[in-house]
XYZ file of C-alpha atoms in Angstrom:
94
model
C 63.187 41.426 -19.640
C 61.749 44.644 -18.107
C 58.071 44.483 -18.616
C 55.481 43.113 -17.691
C 54.104 39.651 -19.842
C 51.100 37.579 -19.601
C 52.214 33.506 -19.114
C 48.693 32.919 -19.893
C 49.506 28.756 -20.107
C 50.948 29.245 -16.533
C 48.359 32.062 -15.313
C 50.265 34.957 -14.369
C 51.718 37.946 -15.024
C 55.919 37.654 -14.814
C 58.712 40.597 -14.578
C 61.960 39.729 -14.883
C 64.361 42.143 -12.790
C 68.317 41.519 -12.000
C 67.964 37.413 -13.262
C 64.797 37.102 -10.262
C 61.414 36.229 -11.425
C 58.272 38.091 -9.931
C 54.595 36.927 -10.870
C 51.255 37.019 -10.308
C 48.832 34.119 -10.014
C 45.218 34.311 -11.976
C 42.155 32.655 -12.408
C 40.134 33.926 -16.238
C 36.540 33.716 -15.492
C 34.886 34.720 -18.205
C 35.642 38.889 -18.419
C 36.293 38.481 -14.957
C 40.368 38.162 -13.952
C 41.059 37.082 -10.288
C 44.390 37.736 -9.149
C 45.354 35.478 -6.307
C 48.302 35.840 -4.833
C 51.714 38.082 -6.242
C 55.320 36.682 -5.264
C 58.733 38.859 -5.328
C 61.270 37.395 -4.388
C 63.379 38.568 -0.646
C 66.309 40.351 -2.842
C 64.199 42.863 -4.713
C 61.381 43.250 -2.176
C 60.985 47.333 -0.946
C 62.281 48.011 -4.887
C 58.935 49.295 -6.516
C 59.132 45.814 -8.557
C 55.318 44.649 -7.232
C 54.023 47.877 -7.798
C 56.152 47.729 -11.415
C 53.931 44.002 -12.044
C 50.916 44.886 -10.708
C 50.778 48.611 -13.316
C 52.060 46.188 -16.239
C 49.657 43.701 -15.294
C 46.475 46.190 -14.950
C 47.346 48.258 -18.193
C 46.733 45.139 -20.318
C 43.806 44.106 -18.110
C 42.218 47.395 -19.014
C 43.080 46.527 -22.313
C 41.768 43.553 -22.714
C 38.272 45.194 -21.213
C 38.574 43.134 -18.666
C 37.490 43.237 -14.977
C 39.721 42.305 -11.670
C 38.500 40.514 -8.599
C 41.543 41.416 -6.407
C 41.944 38.148 -3.733
C 45.914 38.498 -3.383
C 46.686 41.419 -0.288
C 48.345 43.483 -2.615
C 46.667 43.861 -5.608
C 43.987 44.719 -3.306
C 46.100 47.663 -1.507
C 47.519 48.534 -4.789
C 44.020 49.098 -5.942
C 42.837 51.337 -2.696
C 46.174 53.363 -3.170
C 45.976 53.883 -6.845
C 42.258 55.126 -7.948
C 42.814 55.602 -11.810
C 42.556 51.369 -11.799
C 39.368 51.014 -9.596
C 37.099 51.368 -13.099
C 38.654 48.042 -13.165
C 37.271 46.313 -10.678
C 34.352 43.709 -11.179
C 32.912 44.813 -7.243
C 33.518 47.426 -4.791
C 36.165 46.595 -2.210
C 34.519 46.393 1.062
């Protein structure tokens, strides 16, 4: 798998790279998706995998018309660094 997929049953977006699974967990409440935690295996750290995962997840969130609450520190930092995703925020970053 090279594409980010929404594993709705597990409540997480997933990306497999070199047989390693990375994922970002979420909860969904109405039209707001809350990203709670992102995991990238140590073997993939520093290779942009988390950024690819979150970018792909946010693209799907936008397509569904959802708003984002970034509780996960990585997702929050990613959105702060990439203003093109800030319109998805359920509330402004403090």
